[in-house]
Amino acid sequence: MTTAAPAEAAVHKSAPGAAKGTPRRPGRIRRIGLPYLLLLPALLLELLVHLVPMVIGIAMSFKELTQFYIRDWGNAPWSGLSNYKVSVDFDAPVGEALLHSFFVTIAFTLLSVGLCWLIGTAAAIYMQDTFRGRGLLRALFLVPYALPVYAAVITWVFMFQHDNGLVNHVLHDQLGLTDKPSFWLIGDNSFWALLIVSVWKGWPFAFLIVMAGLQNIPGELYEAASLDGAGMVQQIRRITLPSLRPVNQVLLLVLFLWTFNDFNTPYVLFGKTAPEAADIISVHIYQASFVTWNFGTGSAMSVLLLLFLLVVTGVYLLLTSRGRKPADV
């Protein structure tokens, strides 16, 4: 009995946490709460930058907010759903213009996202092979993505000039592909000018993401396919694209949201008033708010755009998650 007591005491003394007991819990809580404490400033800034303006914009969409109430917008009279009714009345001029802008944005977004993904994927697959100067070429591919948007788009504005622009100089003066110099920043060609600039500055992002996804594909798969007689096209179809499916699902969604909401590119390219052929919905909402001074209607259009993007994102995630279930099983 006398020897058992000291042994038991030694065991209790050597057990981790036995000497401190309960006082260890506050230290553990502090360690667990420290990451959340460090994230708190970023979360507060996120609320100030995104959530608070969003809530204010939703409140403004229910008000008859015009230039007469700019100084004190809180006292603007409530209009209920009248701003939304005006926006979705497609027989009236406001609703008809919004519907036209919506269809233009859909066509522009689908073409831009599709071309960005196609060019970026082709470039990433090509860059998988080892050759001299590959690192330099990769860096050059990323230049459009690294350049500031305003500097890049302003450069394209000068290139699209009618009289002394580089595009007309090459197409008309040197190659003779057109009968006369074209107007790229007005008329129907404005849509294609906007598409060219959007694809030029967007495809390097797709190239970067796809190239990162290709690093996770084992090289043994391609070696086995080559031994079985599979060509490059079959390898891309049977190995590369199926392996990149999770990456492409996220990439296409991000490109769609970025392109659909893009405001900087058309605004710098065309100014405050975009041509009818390139009337992107982001610029259209800006015109409805800051050109016609009808902030209530502009806020209602913004809320409708937000709801549309939420629905599209939800449906897309639902369809892609269903497509992954059979593969996971």
Coordinates of C-alpha atoms in Angstrom, one line a residue:
M1 CA 0.0 0.0 0.0
T2 CA 2.8 2.4 0.8
T3 CA 4.5 1.8 -2.6
A4 CA 1.2 2.0 -4.6
A5 CA 0.4 5.5 -3.4
P6 CA 3.7 7.2 -4.7
A7 CA 3.3 5.3 -8.0
E8 CA -0.2 6.5 -8.4
A9 CA 0.8 10.0 -7.6
A10 CA 3.7 9.8 -10.1
V11 CA 1.2 8.7 -12.8
H12 CA -1.1 11.6 -12.1
K13 CA 1.8 14.0 -12.1
S14 CA 3.2 12.7 -15.4
A15 CA -0.2 12.7 -17.2
P16 CA -0.5 15.6 -19.7
G17 CA -2.8 18.2 -18.5
A18 CA -3.3 16.7 -15.1
A19 CA -1.4 19.3 -13.3
K20 CA -3.1 22.2 -14.9
G21 CA -6.6 20.6 -15.2
T22 CA -9.3 23.0 -15.9
P23 CA -7.2 26.1 -16.4
R24 CA -6.0 24.6 -19.8
R25 CA -9.4 25.1 -21.4
P26 CA -9.2 28.9 -21.7
G27 CA -5.9 28.6 -23.5
R28 CA -7.4 26.1 -25.9
I29 CA -10.4 28.4 -26.5
R30 CA -8.0 31.2 -27.3
R31 CA -6.1 29.1 -29.8
I32 CA -9.3 28.1 -31.5
G33 CA -10.8 31.6 -31.6
L34 CA -7.6 33.2 -32.8
P35 CA -8.1 32.4 -36.5
Y36 CA -11.7 33.8 -36.3
L37 CA -10.4 36.9 -34.6
L38 CA -7.8 37.4 -37.4
L39 CA -10.6 37.0 -40.0
L40 CA -12.8 39.5 -38.3
P41 CA -11.4 42.7 -40.0
A42 CA -11.7 41.1 -43.4
L43 CA -15.3 40.0 -42.7
L44 CA -16.1 43.5 -41.5
L45 CA -14.6 45.0 -44.7
E46 CA -16.5 42.5 -46.8
L47 CA -19.7 43.6 -45.1
L48 CA -19.0 47.3 -45.7
V49 CA -17.9 46.9 -49.3
H50 CA -20.4 44.3 -50.6
L51 CA -23.3 43.5 -48.3
V52 CA -24.1 47.0 -47.1
P53 CA -24.3 48.6 -50.6
M54 CA -26.3 45.6 -51.7
V55 CA -28.9 46.1 -49.0
I56 CA -29.0 49.8 -49.7
G57 CA -29.5 49.1 -53.4
I58 CA -32.4 46.8 -52.7
A59 CA -34.0 49.5 -50.5
M60 CA -33.5 52.1 -53.3
S61 CA -35.3 49.9 -55.8
F62 CA -38.5 50.4 -53.9
K63 CA -38.2 54.2 -53.9
E64 CA -39.0 56.8 -56.4
L65 CA -35.4 58.0 -56.3
T66 CA -34.7 60.7 -59.0
Q67 CA -32.3 63.7 -59.2
F68 CA -34.7 65.6 -56.9
Y69 CA -33.9 63.4 -53.9
I70 CA -30.2 62.9 -54.4
R71 CA -29.2 65.0 -51.4
D72 CA -31.5 63.1 -49.1
W73 CA -32.4 59.8 -50.7
G74 CA -33.8 58.4 -47.5
N75 CA -36.8 60.8 -47.8
A76 CA -37.6 59.7 -51.3
P77 CA -41.2 58.4 -51.5
W78 CA -41.8 54.7 -51.6
S79 CA -43.0 53.4 -54.9
G80 CA -43.5 49.7 -54.1
L81 CA -43.0 47.5 -57.1
S82 CA -43.5 50.2 -59.7
N83 CA -39.8 50.3 -60.6
Y84 CA -39.9 46.5 -61.2
K85 CA -43.1 46.8 -63.2
V86 CA -41.5 49.4 -65.5
S87 CA -38.4 47.3 -65.9
V88 CA -40.2 44.1 -66.9
D89 CA -42.9 45.8 -69.1
F90 CA -41.4 44.7 -72.4
D91 CA -44.0 46.6 -74.4
A92 CA -42.8 49.9 -73.0
P93 CA -39.6 51.6 -74.1
V94 CA -37.7 51.0 -70.8
G95 CA -38.6 47.3 -70.6
E96 CA -38.0 46.8 -74.4
A97 CA -34.5 48.4 -74.1
L98 CA -33.7 46.3 -71.1
L99 CA -34.8 43.1 -72.9
H100 CA -32.7 44.0 -75.9
S101 CA -29.7 44.6 -73.6
F102 CA -30.3 41.3 -71.9
F103 CA -30.2 39.3 -75.2
V104 CA -27.1 41.2 -76.4
T105 CA -25.4 40.3 -73.1
I106 CA -26.4 36.7 -73.3
A107 CA -25.0 36.4 -76.8
F108 CA -21.8 38.3 -75.9
T109 CA -21.2 36.2 -72.8
L110 CA -21.7 32.8 -74.4
L111 CA -19.4 33.7 -77.3
S112 CA -16.8 35.2 -75.0
V113 CA -16.8 32.4 -72.5
G114 CA -16.7 29.7 -75.2
L115 CA -13.8 31.3 -77.1
C116 CA -11.9 32.0 -73.9
W117 CA -12.2 28.4 -72.8
L118 CA -11.4 27.0 -76.2
I119 CA -8.3 29.2 -76.7
G120 CA -7.1 28.8 -73.1
T121 CA -7.5 25.0 -73.2
A122 CA -5.7 24.6 -76.6
A123 CA -2.8 26.8 -75.4
A124 CA -2.6 24.9 -72.1
I125 CA -2.5 21.5 -73.8
Y126 CA 0.1 22.8 -76.3
M127 CA 2.3 24.1 -73.4
Q128 CA 2.4 20.6 -71.8
D129 CA 5.1 19.6 -74.2
T130 CA 8.7 20.5 -73.4
F131 CA 10.4 22.7 -75.9
R132 CA 12.9 25.5 -76.0
G133 CA 11.4 28.9 -74.9
R134 CA 8.3 27.4 -73.3
G135 CA 8.7 29.5 -70.1
L136 CA 9.0 32.7 -72.1
L137 CA 5.9 31.9 -74.1
R138 CA 3.9 31.1 -71.0
A139 CA 4.9 34.5 -69.6
L140 CA 3.8 36.2 -72.8
F141 CA 0.5 34.4 -72.8
L142 CA -0.3 35.9 -69.4
V143 CA 0.5 39.5 -70.4
P144 CA -3.2 40.4 -71.3
Y145 CA -4.4 39.1 -68.0
A146 CA -1.7 40.9 -66.0
L147 CA -2.2 44.3 -67.7
P148 CA -4.5 46.8 -66.0
V149 CA -7.9 46.8 -67.6
Y150 CA -8.0 50.5 -68.4
A151 CA -4.5 50.5 -70.0
A152 CA -5.3 47.5 -72.1
V153 CA -8.7 48.7 -73.3
I154 CA -7.5 52.2 -74.1
T155 CA -4.8 50.6 -76.3
W156 CA -7.5 48.7 -78.1
V157 CA -9.5 52.0 -78.5
F158 CA -6.6 53.5 -80.4
M159 CA -6.2 50.3 -82.5
F160 CA -9.9 50.4 -83.5
Q161 CA -9.8 54.0 -84.7
H162 CA -11.3 54.6 -88.1
D163 CA -8.7 56.7 -89.7
N164 CA -5.4 55.8 -88.2
G165 CA -6.1 52.6 -86.2
L166 CA -3.9 49.6 -86.5
V167 CA -6.8 47.2 -87.2
N168 CA -8.0 49.1 -90.3
H169 CA -4.4 49.6 -91.4
V170 CA -3.8 45.9 -91.4
L171 CA -7.1 44.7 -92.8
H172 CA -7.7 47.5 -95.4
D173 CA -4.3 49.0 -96.3
Q174 CA -2.0 46.0 -96.1
L175 CA -4.2 42.9 -96.6
G176 CA -7.0 44.5 -98.7
L177 CA -9.7 42.4 -97.0
T178 CA -12.2 45.3 -96.8
D179 CA -13.4 47.8 -99.4
K180 CA -13.0 50.7 -97.0
P181 CA -11.9 51.3 -93.4
S182 CA -14.5 50.0 -91.0
F183 CA -16.1 51.8 -88.0
W184 CA -15.4 49.4 -85.1
L185 CA -16.6 51.5 -82.1
I186 CA -20.0 52.4 -83.6
G187 CA -22.7 50.4 -85.4
D188 CA -22.9 46.6 -85.7
N189 CA -19.1 46.2 -85.6
S190 CA -19.0 47.4 -82.0
F191 CA -20.3 44.0 -80.8
W192 CA -17.4 42.3 -82.5
A193 CA -14.9 44.8 -81.2
L194 CA -16.2 44.3 -77.7
L195 CA -16.0 40.5 -78.1
I196 CA -12.4 40.7 -79.4
V197 CA -11.2 42.7 -76.4
S198 CA -13.1 40.5 -74.0
V199 CA -11.6 37.3 -75.4
W200 CA -8.1 38.9 -75.6
K201 CA -8.0 39.8 -72.0
G202 CA -10.0 36.8 -70.7
W203 CA -8.5 33.7 -72.3
P204 CA -5.2 33.9 -70.3
F205 CA -7.2 33.2 -67.1
A206 CA -8.6 30.1 -68.7
F207 CA -5.1 29.1 -69.9
L208 CA -3.8 29.5 -66.3
I209 CA -6.5 27.5 -64.7
V210 CA -6.5 24.7 -67.2
M211 CA -2.7 24.5 -67.2
A212 CA -2.8 24.1 -63.4
G213 CA -5.4 21.3 -63.8
L214 CA -3.3 19.5 -66.3
Q215 CA -0.5 19.1 -63.7
N216 CA -2.7 16.7 -61.7
I217 CA -3.2 14.2 -64.6
P218 CA -0.7 11.4 -64.3
G219 CA 1.7 11.1 -67.3
E220 CA 1.3 7.3 -67.1
L221 CA -2.2 7.6 -68.6
Y222 CA -0.8 9.2 -71.8
E223 CA 2.0 6.7 -72.0
A224 CA -0.4 3.8 -71.7
A225 CA -2.7 5.4 -74.3
S226 CA 0.2 5.9 -76.7
L227 CA 1.2 2.2 -76.3
D228 CA -2.4 1.2 -77.2
G229 CA -2.2 3.3 -80.4
A230 CA -4.3 6.3 -79.3
G231 CA -3.5 9.5 -81.1
M232 CA -3.4 13.0 -79.7
V233 CA -7.1 13.7 -80.5
Q234 CA -8.2 10.5 -78.8
Q235 CA -5.9 11.2 -75.8
I236 CA -7.5 14.7 -75.4
R237 CA -11.0 13.3 -75.8
R238 CA -10.6 10.2 -73.5
I239 CA -8.1 11.4 -70.9
T240 CA -7.6 15.2 -70.9
L241 CA -11.1 16.5 -71.1
P242 CA -12.7 14.0 -68.6
S243 CA -9.9 14.6 -66.1
L244 CA -10.4 18.4 -66.4
R245 CA -14.1 18.2 -65.9
P246 CA -14.1 19.5 -62.2
V247 CA -11.7 22.3 -63.2
N248 CA -13.8 23.2 -66.2
Q249 CA -17.0 23.3 -64.2
V250 CA -15.7 26.0 -61.9
L251 CA -13.8 27.8 -64.7
L252 CA -16.9 28.1 -66.9
L253 CA -19.0 29.4 -64.0
V254 CA -16.4 32.0 -63.0
L255 CA -16.0 33.2 -66.6
F256 CA -19.7 33.4 -67.1
L257 CA -20.2 35.6 -64.0
W258 CA -17.2 37.8 -64.7
T259 CA -18.2 38.3 -68.4
F260 CA -21.9 38.9 -67.7
N261 CA -21.1 41.5 -65.0
D262 CA -18.2 43.1 -66.9
F263 CA -18.5 46.9 -66.8
N264 CA -15.0 48.2 -67.2
T265 CA -14.4 46.8 -70.7
P266 CA -17.5 48.3 -72.5
Y267 CA -17.3 51.5 -70.5
V268 CA -13.7 52.3 -71.4
L269 CA -14.2 51.1 -74.9
F270 CA -17.4 53.1 -75.8
G271 CA -17.9 55.6 -73.0
K272 CA -21.1 56.3 -71.1
T273 CA -23.3 55.5 -74.1
A274 CA -22.6 52.2 -75.7
P275 CA -23.9 51.5 -79.3
E276 CA -27.1 49.5 -79.6
A277 CA -25.3 46.5 -80.9
A278 CA -23.0 46.4 -77.8
D279 CA -25.5 47.6 -75.2
I280 CA -24.3 45.3 -72.4
I281 CA -26.6 45.2 -69.4
S282 CA -24.0 46.5 -67.0
V283 CA -23.6 49.7 -69.0
H284 CA -27.4 49.8 -69.6
I285 CA -28.0 49.8 -65.9
Y286 CA -25.4 52.5 -65.4
Q287 CA -27.1 54.7 -68.1
A288 CA -30.5 54.1 -66.4
S289 CA -29.0 55.2 -63.1
F290 CA -26.4 57.9 -63.7
V291 CA -27.4 59.3 -67.1
T292 CA -31.2 59.5 -66.8
W293 CA -30.9 60.1 -63.0
N294 CA -33.5 57.4 -62.3
F295 CA -31.8 55.5 -59.5
G296 CA -34.9 53.7 -58.4
T297 CA -35.3 52.0 -61.8
G298 CA -31.6 51.4 -62.1
S299 CA -31.6 49.7 -58.7
A300 CA -34.6 47.5 -59.7
M301 CA -32.7 46.4 -62.8
S302 CA -29.7 45.6 -60.7
V303 CA -31.8 43.4 -58.3
L304 CA -33.3 41.6 -61.3
L305 CA -29.8 41.0 -62.6
L306 CA -28.7 39.6 -59.2
L307 CA -31.7 37.3 -59.1
F308 CA -31.1 36.0 -62.6
L309 CA -27.4 35.3 -61.8
L310 CA -28.4 33.5 -58.6
V311 CA -30.9 31.3 -60.4
V312 CA -28.4 30.5 -63.2
T313 CA -25.7 29.7 -60.7
G314 CA -28.0 27.5 -58.6
V315 CA -29.2 25.6 -61.6
Y316 CA -25.7 25.2 -62.9
L317 CA -24.4 23.9 -59.6
L318 CA -27.3 21.5 -59.3
L319 CA -26.8 20.1 -62.8
T320 CA -23.0 19.7 -62.3
S321 CA -23.4 18.1 -58.9
R322 CA -25.8 15.6 -60.3
G323 CA -23.4 14.9 -63.1
R324 CA -20.6 14.1 -60.6
K325 CA -22.6 11.6 -58.5
P326 CA -22.4 8.6 -60.9
A327 CA -18.6 9.1 -61.2
D328 CA -18.2 9.3 -57.4
V329 CA -20.1 6.1 -56.9

